[in-house]
Amino acid sequence: MSAQIEEAAVDTAPRTGKGGGPPPRPRTGRAARSAPYLLILPAVALTVLLLGWTMLKNGLLSLQNLNKRQLIRHVTEWTGFDNYADTLGSSEFWAVTGRSVVFTAANVVLIMALGCLTGLLLARLGTKLRLLLLLGLVLAWAMPVVAATTVFQWLFDQRFGVVNHVLDQLGWHAMHGYNWTGSQLSTFSVITVLIVWQSVPFVAINLYAATTTIPKELYEAASLDGAGSLKQFTSVTFPFLKPFFLATTFLEVIWVFKSFTQVFAINEGGPDRLTETLPVYAFQEGMGGQHFGMGAAISILTIVILLALTAYYLRLVLKQEEDEL
């Protein structure tokens, strides 16, 4: 019995270091402290290589007068900020900027509205129908941009397009042989349908995933108060998922604003350059007009606009966090 008491006393006795002090803490080596930085080093290096170096070269190019003559003679003509001054002083640049903003706003509104409706539909469907709809959304989302654009070119073809044929069969005979790329409004309509079709799956799937995190008790309480579907969305879903809506809207603004392939492939910014957005405008001025310095300056200004939008978004997020506190 006494032996057991002594063993228990030994086990419960505080372990101390030399001289009765606390036990020494294990020393953290320099390698352990630098491990997180070493893990992210490849990603940082790749980002700097692919983005930083490209941005630097593009920035230097925007300060030059570079065209065919300079390329053939291997001459570098530094012009300072003349390209920026000419661009900012051009009425065409501001017209394209305003057009890009309106185009982006219209697309983002449609994407968020249809994406939210589809996401809420996913949350209410049964398992089999939900899986079927998810499969269709994933396939639409995973289709390469060039392939999707080619399909839409076939659909809206003037002579053999399915859209014109269906509208003609439905009694709208004026659409027989209609040229969808013959005017600014019709060309933008085709591009908008294409971009919205490609972007809705991202919003819908993410919204459905986000709704699964909302406690069901909130919806039950709202139902007891007599709230319908619309009232439940405005009083439960939207307030709970407000950060999701802010982040998704911000991402869609960036993706639509910088969209190039869809706009260029449908009609190359035509007719008469009336459907050019800033990325297409920069390409046409740089590659089409063989004024590479001007094209680089326009692309830098496009990035500045996106940075301004990013700053505005971060301001909204910080303000929201302050209000919650």
mmCIF file of C-alpha atoms in Angstrom:
data_model
loop_
_atom_site.group_PDB
_atom_site.id
_atom_site.type_symbol
_atom_site.label_atom_id
_atom_site.label_comp_id
_atom_site.label_asym_id
_atom_site.label_seq_id
_atom_site.Cartn_x
_atom_site.Cartn_y
_atom_site.Cartn_z
ATOM 1 C CA MET A 1 0.000 0.000 0.000
ATOM 2 C CA SER A 2 2.777 2.404 0.922
ATOM 3 C CA ALA A 3 4.562 1.565 -2.348
ATOM 4 C CA GLN A 4 1.447 2.477 -4.361
ATOM 5 C CA ILE A 5 1.146 5.811 -2.514
ATOM 6 C CA GLU A 6 4.786 6.607 -3.236
ATOM 7 C CA GLU A 7 4.299 5.787 -6.945
ATOM 8 C CA ALA A 8 1.210 8.044 -7.096
ATOM 9 C CA ALA A 9 3.124 10.832 -5.411
ATOM 10 C CA VAL A 10 5.889 10.493 -7.948
ATOM 11 C CA ASP A 11 3.388 10.578 -10.841
ATOM 12 C CA THR A 12 1.520 13.627 -9.552
ATOM 13 C CA ALA A 13 4.612 15.563 -8.518
ATOM 14 C CA PRO A 14 5.299 18.580 -10.741
ATOM 15 C CA ARG A 15 8.107 18.011 -13.153
ATOM 16 C CA THR A 16 10.767 20.648 -12.814
ATOM 17 C CA GLY A 17 14.094 21.366 -14.319
ATOM 18 C CA LYS A 18 17.376 21.866 -12.547
ATOM 19 C CA GLY A 19 17.153 23.814 -9.306
ATOM 20 C CA GLY A 20 13.392 23.312 -9.039
ATOM 21 C CA GLY A 21 12.635 25.641 -11.962
ATOM 22 C CA PRO A 22 10.158 24.971 -14.753
ATOM 23 C CA PRO A 23 11.120 22.431 -17.375
ATOM 24 C CA PRO A 24 13.030 23.863 -20.303
ATOM 25 C CA ARG A 25 10.956 24.647 -23.400
ATOM 26 C CA PRO A 26 11.929 22.936 -26.604
ATOM 27 C CA ARG A 27 13.909 25.292 -28.776
ATOM 28 C CA THR A 28 12.390 26.225 -32.094
ATOM 29 C CA GLY A 29 15.035 26.104 -34.754
ATOM 30 C CA ARG A 30 15.413 28.547 -37.599
ATOM 31 C CA ALA A 31 14.303 25.863 -40.044
ATOM 32 C CA ALA A 32 10.968 25.435 -38.242
ATOM 33 C CA ARG A 33 10.318 29.185 -38.245
ATOM 34 C CA SER A 34 11.089 29.520 -41.931
ATOM 35 C CA ALA A 35 9.091 26.443 -42.990
ATOM 36 C CA PRO A 36 5.867 28.374 -43.838
ATOM 37 C CA TYR A 37 7.800 30.814 -46.003
ATOM 38 C CA LEU A 38 9.558 27.989 -47.787
ATOM 39 C CA LEU A 39 6.223 26.354 -48.541
ATOM 40 C CA ILE A 40 4.785 29.441 -50.216
ATOM 41 C CA LEU A 41 8.039 30.343 -51.956
ATOM 42 C CA PRO A 42 7.302 28.363 -55.168
ATOM 43 C CA ALA A 43 3.894 30.035 -55.547
ATOM 44 C CA VAL A 44 5.357 33.492 -54.910
ATOM 45 C CA ALA A 45 8.233 32.890 -57.326
ATOM 46 C CA LEU A 46 5.860 31.653 -60.036
ATOM 47 C CA THR A 47 3.565 34.652 -59.529
ATOM 48 C CA VAL A 48 6.478 37.080 -59.761
ATOM 49 C CA LEU A 49 7.787 35.300 -62.845
ATOM 50 C CA LEU A 50 4.497 35.166 -64.727
ATOM 51 C CA LEU A 51 2.903 38.431 -63.580
ATOM 52 C CA GLY A 52 5.569 40.687 -62.124
ATOM 53 C CA TRP A 53 8.039 40.370 -64.975
ATOM 54 C CA THR A 54 5.275 40.688 -67.575
ATOM 55 C CA MET A 55 3.926 43.796 -65.864
ATOM 56 C CA LEU A 56 7.389 45.307 -65.734
ATOM 57 C CA LYS A 57 8.031 44.672 -69.438
ATOM 58 C CA ASN A 58 4.591 45.984 -70.345
ATOM 59 C CA GLY A 59 5.172 49.104 -68.248
ATOM 60 C CA LEU A 60 8.496 49.773 -69.960
ATOM 61 C CA LEU A 61 6.902 49.181 -73.355
ATOM 62 C CA SER A 62 4.199 51.751 -72.588
ATOM 63 C CA LEU A 63 6.928 54.399 -72.251
ATOM 64 C CA GLN A 64 8.248 53.772 -75.775
ATOM 65 C CA ASN A 65 7.300 54.607 -79.315
ATOM 66 C CA LEU A 66 7.445 51.135 -80.807
ATOM 67 C CA ASN A 67 6.113 50.248 -84.249
ATOM 68 C CA LYS A 68 7.337 48.466 -87.394
ATOM 69 C CA ARG A 69 10.052 51.019 -88.053
ATOM 70 C CA GLN A 70 11.607 50.627 -84.598
ATOM 71 C CA LEU A 71 11.305 46.845 -84.745
ATOM 72 C CA ILE A 72 13.094 46.597 -88.106
ATOM 73 C CA ARG A 73 15.845 49.034 -87.123
ATOM 74 C CA HIS A 74 16.134 47.629 -83.565
ATOM 75 C CA VAL A 75 15.785 51.145 -82.175
ATOM 76 C CA THR A 76 14.326 52.019 -78.792
ATOM 77 C CA GLU A 77 12.620 55.422 -78.695
ATOM 78 C CA TRP A 78 11.687 56.475 -75.178
ATOM 79 C CA THR A 79 8.771 58.893 -75.141
ATOM 80 C CA GLY A 80 8.024 59.061 -71.427
ATOM 81 C CA PHE A 81 4.329 59.422 -70.665
ATOM 82 C CA ASP A 82 3.348 60.598 -74.146
ATOM 83 C CA ASN A 83 1.382 57.401 -74.812
ATOM 84 C CA TYR A 84 -0.621 57.913 -71.630
ATOM 85 C CA ALA A 85 -1.238 61.579 -72.446
ATOM 86 C CA ASP A 86 -2.419 60.718 -75.966
ATOM 87 C CA THR A 87 -4.654 57.941 -74.655
ATOM 88 C CA LEU A 88 -6.237 59.984 -71.882
ATOM 89 C CA GLY A 89 -6.738 62.877 -74.270
ATOM 90 C CA SER A 90 -8.517 60.693 -76.819
ATOM 91 C CA SER A 91 -12.311 60.804 -76.908
ATOM 92 C CA GLU A 92 -12.291 57.294 -78.361
ATOM 93 C CA PHE A 93 -10.631 55.906 -75.227
ATOM 94 C CA TRP A 94 -13.288 57.426 -72.961
ATOM 95 C CA ALA A 95 -16.058 56.179 -75.250
ATOM 96 C CA VAL A 96 -14.646 52.652 -75.063
ATOM 97 C CA THR A 97 -14.240 52.975 -71.270
ATOM 98 C CA GLY A 98 -17.864 54.038 -70.827
ATOM 99 C CA ARG A 99 -18.984 51.225 -73.120
ATOM 100 C CA SER A 100 -16.945 48.720 -71.118
ATOM 101 C CA VAL A 101 -18.486 49.896 -67.836
ATOM 102 C CA VAL A 102 -22.055 49.654 -69.159
ATOM 103 C CA PHE A 103 -21.326 46.264 -70.745
ATOM 104 C CA THR A 104 -19.841 44.964 -67.492
ATOM 105 C CA ALA A 105 -22.712 46.272 -65.365
ATOM 106 C CA ALA A 106 -25.373 44.723 -67.602
ATOM 107 C CA ASN A 107 -23.637 41.343 -67.647
ATOM 108 C CA VAL A 108 -22.969 41.259 -63.900
ATOM 109 C CA VAL A 109 -26.588 42.116 -63.065
ATOM 110 C CA LEU A 110 -27.867 39.315 -65.303
ATOM 111 C CA ILE A 111 -25.260 36.845 -64.031
ATOM 112 C CA MET A 112 -25.999 37.509 -60.369
ATOM 113 C CA ALA A 113 -29.789 37.464 -60.852
ATOM 114 C CA LEU A 114 -29.905 34.252 -62.879
ATOM 115 C CA GLY A 115 -27.136 32.636 -60.823
ATOM 116 C CA CYS A 116 -28.929 33.334 -57.545
ATOM 117 C CA LEU A 117 -32.235 32.024 -58.893
ATOM 118 C CA THR A 118 -30.528 28.863 -60.136
ATOM 119 C CA GLY A 119 -28.681 28.395 -56.841
ATOM 120 C CA LEU A 120 -31.892 28.759 -54.841
ATOM 121 C CA LEU A 121 -33.554 26.281 -57.203
ATOM 122 C CA LEU A 122 -30.773 23.790 -56.540
ATOM 123 C CA ALA A 123 -31.428 24.079 -52.806
ATOM 124 C CA ARG A 124 -35.126 23.199 -53.279
ATOM 125 C CA LEU A 125 -34.867 20.365 -55.815
ATOM 126 C CA GLY A 126 -34.776 16.691 -54.976
ATOM 127 C CA THR A 127 -31.567 14.714 -55.066
ATOM 128 C CA LYS A 128 -31.932 13.315 -58.606
ATOM 129 C CA LEU A 129 -33.025 16.567 -60.233
ATOM 130 C CA ARG A 130 -30.331 18.459 -58.319
ATOM 131 C CA LEU A 131 -27.616 16.109 -59.570
ATOM 132 C CA LEU A 132 -28.917 16.414 -63.129
ATOM 133 C CA LEU A 133 -28.933 20.207 -62.986
ATOM 134 C CA LEU A 134 -25.505 20.270 -61.343
ATOM 135 C CA LEU A 135 -24.148 18.069 -64.125
ATOM 136 C CA GLY A 136 -25.449 20.479 -66.765
ATOM 137 C CA LEU A 137 -24.010 23.483 -64.935
ATOM 138 C CA VAL A 138 -20.611 21.862 -64.525
ATOM 139 C CA LEU A 139 -20.474 20.895 -68.209
ATOM 140 C CA ALA A 140 -21.341 24.451 -69.261
ATOM 141 C CA TRP A 141 -18.780 25.870 -66.847
ATOM 142 C CA ALA A 142 -16.030 23.458 -67.912
ATOM 143 C CA MET A 143 -16.399 24.121 -71.651
ATOM 144 C CA PRO A 144 -13.366 26.018 -73.003
ATOM 145 C CA VAL A 145 -14.056 29.642 -73.891
ATOM 146 C CA VAL A 146 -12.987 29.307 -77.521
ATOM 147 C CA ALA A 147 -15.103 26.174 -78.009
ATOM 148 C CA ALA A 148 -18.153 27.837 -76.430
ATOM 149 C CA THR A 149 -17.664 30.940 -78.582
ATOM 150 C CA THR A 150 -17.467 28.795 -81.727
ATOM 151 C CA VAL A 151 -20.717 27.042 -80.803
ATOM 152 C CA PHE A 152 -22.466 30.381 -80.328
ATOM 153 C CA GLN A 153 -21.157 31.580 -83.687
ATOM 154 C CA TRP A 154 -22.852 28.568 -85.265
ATOM 155 C CA LEU A 155 -26.059 29.098 -83.289
ATOM 156 C CA PHE A 156 -26.373 32.740 -84.388
ATOM 157 C CA ASP A 157 -25.101 32.267 -87.949
ATOM 158 C CA GLN A 158 -26.958 34.390 -90.476
ATOM 159 C CA ARG A 159 -27.725 31.625 -92.994
ATOM 160 C CA PHE A 160 -27.546 28.333 -91.121
ATOM 161 C CA GLY A 161 -27.986 29.384 -87.492
ATOM 162 C CA VAL A 162 -30.355 27.413 -85.280
ATOM 163 C CA VAL A 163 -31.618 30.566 -83.552
ATOM 164 C CA ASN A 164 -32.814 32.193 -86.771
ATOM 165 C CA HIS A 165 -34.427 28.933 -87.897
ATOM 166 C CA VAL A 166 -36.307 28.446 -84.625
ATOM 167 C CA LEU A 167 -37.525 32.060 -84.526
ATOM 168 C CA ASP A 168 -38.663 31.770 -88.142
ATOM 169 C CA GLN A 169 -40.568 28.557 -87.378
ATOM 170 C CA LEU A 170 -42.239 30.251 -84.400
ATOM 171 C CA GLY A 171 -43.680 32.893 -86.706
ATOM 172 C CA TRP A 172 -41.069 35.628 -86.413
ATOM 173 C CA HIS A 173 -40.297 35.554 -90.139
ATOM 174 C CA ALA A 174 -38.290 38.792 -89.997
ATOM 175 C CA MET A 175 -35.530 36.834 -88.270
ATOM 176 C CA HIS A 176 -34.990 34.626 -91.321
ATOM 177 C CA GLY A 177 -31.435 35.426 -92.457
ATOM 178 C CA TYR A 178 -30.986 38.030 -89.741
ATOM 179 C CA ASN A 179 -27.374 39.166 -89.291
ATOM 180 C CA TRP A 180 -26.710 39.122 -85.537
ATOM 181 C CA THR A 181 -23.315 40.773 -85.949
ATOM 182 C CA GLY A 182 -24.566 43.561 -88.212
ATOM 183 C CA SER A 183 -25.294 46.114 -85.492
ATOM 184 C CA GLN A 184 -23.877 47.144 -82.138
ATOM 185 C CA LEU A 185 -26.911 46.113 -80.074
ATOM 186 C CA SER A 186 -27.372 42.685 -81.666
ATOM 187 C CA THR A 187 -23.653 41.883 -81.433
ATOM 188 C CA PHE A 188 -23.569 42.833 -77.767
ATOM 189 C CA SER A 189 -26.705 40.712 -77.248
ATOM 190 C CA VAL A 190 -24.949 37.609 -78.557
ATOM 191 C CA ILE A 191 -21.837 38.318 -76.485
ATOM 192 C CA THR A 192 -23.939 38.926 -73.369
ATOM 193 C CA VAL A 193 -25.846 35.655 -73.783
ATOM 194 C CA LEU A 194 -22.530 33.830 -74.193
ATOM 195 C CA ILE A 195 -20.858 35.406 -71.143
ATOM 196 C CA VAL A 196 -23.926 34.983 -68.929
ATOM 197 C CA TRP A 197 -24.280 31.350 -69.994
ATOM 198 C CA GLN A 198 -20.655 30.697 -69.058
ATOM 199 C CA SER A 199 -20.760 32.572 -65.734
ATOM 200 C CA VAL A 200 -24.090 31.524 -64.207
ATOM 201 C CA PRO A 201 -22.830 28.039 -63.149
ATOM 202 C CA PHE A 202 -20.109 29.549 -60.948
ATOM 203 C CA VAL A 203 -22.577 31.745 -59.064
ATOM 204 C CA ALA A 204 -25.263 29.054 -58.832
ATOM 205 C CA ILE A 205 -23.025 26.283 -57.531
ATOM 206 C CA ASN A 206 -21.299 28.523 -55.013
ATOM 207 C CA LEU A 207 -24.603 29.949 -53.788
ATOM 208 C CA TYR A 208 -26.048 26.469 -53.343
ATOM 209 C CA ALA A 209 -22.966 25.429 -51.367
ATOM 210 C CA ALA A 210 -23.256 28.564 -49.241
ATOM 211 C CA THR A 211 -26.940 27.968 -48.461
ATOM 212 C CA THR A 212 -26.060 24.622 -46.888
ATOM 213 C CA THR A 213 -24.219 26.529 -44.133
ATOM 214 C CA ILE A 214 -27.340 28.471 -43.064
ATOM 215 C CA PRO A 215 -29.007 26.936 -39.967
ATOM 216 C CA LYS A 216 -32.422 25.507 -40.821
ATOM 217 C CA GLU A 217 -33.801 26.945 -37.587
ATOM 218 C CA LEU A 218 -33.654 30.424 -39.147
ATOM 219 C CA TYR A 219 -35.912 29.375 -42.012
ATOM 220 C CA GLU A 220 -38.262 27.596 -39.620
ATOM 221 C CA ALA A 221 -38.555 30.719 -37.483
ATOM 222 C CA ALA A 222 -39.207 32.840 -40.572
ATOM 223 C CA SER A 223 -41.904 30.387 -41.733
ATOM 224 C CA LEU A 224 -43.616 30.580 -38.350
ATOM 225 C CA ASP A 225 -43.688 34.358 -38.734
ATOM 226 C CA GLY A 226 -45.489 33.919 -42.060
ATOM 227 C CA ALA A 227 -42.555 34.781 -44.322
ATOM 228 C CA GLY A 228 -42.777 33.581 -47.908
ATOM 229 C CA SER A 229 -39.923 32.600 -50.211
ATOM 230 C CA LEU A 230 -39.051 36.194 -51.126
ATOM 231 C CA LYS A 231 -39.214 37.358 -47.510
ATOM 232 C CA GLN A 232 -37.036 34.437 -46.390
ATOM 233 C CA PHE A 233 -34.440 35.394 -48.990
ATOM 234 C CA THR A 234 -34.352 39.068 -47.966
ATOM 235 C CA SER A 235 -34.470 38.449 -44.212
ATOM 236 C CA VAL A 236 -32.444 35.230 -43.837
ATOM 237 C CA THR A 237 -30.471 34.202 -46.919
ATOM 238 C CA PHE A 238 -29.158 37.576 -48.078
ATOM 239 C CA PRO A 239 -28.063 38.919 -44.651
ATOM 240 C CA PHE A 240 -26.390 35.608 -43.789
ATOM 241 C CA LEU A 241 -24.611 35.355 -47.152
ATOM 242 C CA LYS A 242 -23.833 39.050 -47.679
ATOM 243 C CA PRO A 243 -20.037 38.457 -47.756
ATOM 244 C CA PHE A 244 -20.605 35.794 -50.413
ATOM 245 C CA PHE A 245 -22.626 38.176 -52.588
ATOM 246 C CA LEU A 246 -19.995 40.911 -52.253
ATOM 247 C CA ALA A 247 -17.104 38.596 -53.118
ATOM 248 C CA THR A 248 -18.900 36.904 -56.024
ATOM 249 C CA THR A 249 -20.090 40.195 -57.516
ATOM 250 C CA PHE A 250 -16.558 41.565 -57.290
ATOM 251 C CA LEU A 251 -15.106 38.515 -59.050
ATOM 252 C CA GLU A 252 -17.723 38.701 -61.787
ATOM 253 C CA VAL A 253 -16.975 42.400 -62.348
ATOM 254 C CA ILE A 254 -13.291 41.595 -62.879
ATOM 255 C CA TRP A 255 -13.951 38.591 -65.122
ATOM 256 C CA VAL A 256 -16.472 40.385 -67.325
ATOM 257 C CA PHE A 257 -14.486 43.627 -67.504
ATOM 258 C CA LYS A 258 -11.374 41.854 -68.736
ATOM 259 C CA SER A 259 -13.166 39.434 -71.081
ATOM 260 C CA PHE A 260 -11.399 39.408 -74.423
ATOM 261 C CA THR A 261 -11.943 36.104 -76.208
ATOM 262 C CA GLN A 262 -15.732 36.308 -76.437
ATOM 263 C CA VAL A 263 -15.817 39.911 -77.651
ATOM 264 C CA PHE A 264 -13.002 39.495 -80.146
ATOM 265 C CA ALA A 265 -13.994 36.095 -81.528
ATOM 266 C CA ILE A 266 -17.638 36.986 -82.171
ATOM 267 C CA ASN A 267 -16.946 39.985 -84.424
ATOM 268 C CA GLU A 268 -13.472 41.365 -83.589
ATOM 269 C CA GLY A 269 -15.000 44.419 -81.946
ATOM 270 C CA GLY A 270 -17.175 45.220 -84.960
ATOM 271 C CA PRO A 271 -19.159 46.440 -86.673
ATOM 272 C CA ASP A 272 -17.104 49.604 -87.165
ATOM 273 C CA ARG A 273 -15.338 48.989 -83.823
ATOM 274 C CA LEU A 274 -18.584 49.743 -81.961
ATOM 275 C CA THR A 275 -18.363 46.677 -79.700
ATOM 276 C CA GLU A 276 -14.767 47.110 -78.591
ATOM 277 C CA THR A 277 -14.172 46.925 -74.864
ATOM 278 C CA LEU A 278 -10.914 48.031 -73.253
ATOM 279 C CA PRO A 279 -9.038 44.698 -73.673
ATOM 280 C CA VAL A 280 -10.052 44.470 -77.343
ATOM 281 C CA TYR A 281 -9.278 48.167 -77.845
ATOM 282 C CA ALA A 282 -5.781 47.683 -76.414
ATOM 283 C CA PHE A 283 -5.206 44.698 -78.719
ATOM 284 C CA GLN A 284 -6.451 46.511 -81.811
ATOM 285 C CA GLU A 285 -4.331 49.586 -81.109
ATOM 286 C CA GLY A 286 -1.262 47.531 -80.256
ATOM 287 C CA MET A 287 -1.323 44.576 -82.641
ATOM 288 C CA GLY A 288 -3.756 45.796 -85.285
ATOM 289 C CA GLY A 289 -2.394 49.332 -85.494
ATOM 290 C CA GLN A 290 1.221 48.219 -84.962
ATOM 291 C CA HIS A 291 1.601 50.823 -82.207
ATOM 292 C CA PHE A 292 2.718 48.543 -79.427
ATOM 293 C CA GLY A 293 3.563 51.289 -76.955
ATOM 294 C CA MET A 294 0.055 52.724 -77.194
ATOM 295 C CA GLY A 295 -1.490 49.295 -76.732
ATOM 296 C CA ALA A 296 0.660 48.706 -73.661
ATOM 297 C CA ALA A 297 -0.390 52.055 -72.188
ATOM 298 C CA ILE A 298 -4.076 51.211 -72.684
ATOM 299 C CA SER A 299 -3.591 47.843 -70.984
ATOM 300 C CA ILE A 300 -1.864 49.518 -68.030
ATOM 301 C CA LEU A 301 -4.755 51.975 -67.709
ATOM 302 C CA THR A 302 -7.163 49.023 -67.770
ATOM 303 C CA ILE A 303 -5.279 47.488 -64.858
ATOM 304 C CA VAL A 304 -5.451 50.810 -63.008
ATOM 305 C CA ILE A 305 -9.235 50.842 -63.419
ATOM 306 C CA LEU A 306 -9.447 47.296 -62.054
ATOM 307 C CA LEU A 307 -7.247 48.293 -59.114
ATOM 308 C CA ALA A 308 -9.616 51.174 -58.397
ATOM 309 C CA LEU A 309 -12.526 48.734 -58.389
ATOM 310 C CA THR A 310 -10.554 46.472 -56.051
ATOM 311 C CA ALA A 311 -9.901 49.359 -53.665
ATOM 312 C CA TYR A 312 -13.607 50.222 -53.671
ATOM 313 C CA TYR A 313 -14.500 46.602 -52.915
ATOM 314 C CA LEU A 314 -12.028 46.389 -50.042
ATOM 315 C CA ARG A 315 -13.470 49.616 -48.660
ATOM 316 C CA LEU A 316 -16.942 48.070 -48.689
ATOM 317 C CA VAL A 317 -15.680 44.933 -46.939
ATOM 318 C CA LEU A 318 -13.881 46.917 -44.233
ATOM 319 C CA LYS A 319 -16.940 49.106 -43.703
ATOM 320 C CA GLN A 320 -19.107 46.015 -43.347
ATOM 321 C CA GLU A 321 -16.749 44.541 -40.754
ATOM 322 C CA GLU A 322 -16.779 47.827 -38.797
ATOM 323 C CA ASP A 323 -20.593 47.870 -38.826
ATOM 324 C CA GLU A 324 -20.718 44.297 -37.527
ATOM 325 C CA LEU A 325 -18.345 45.200 -34.689
#
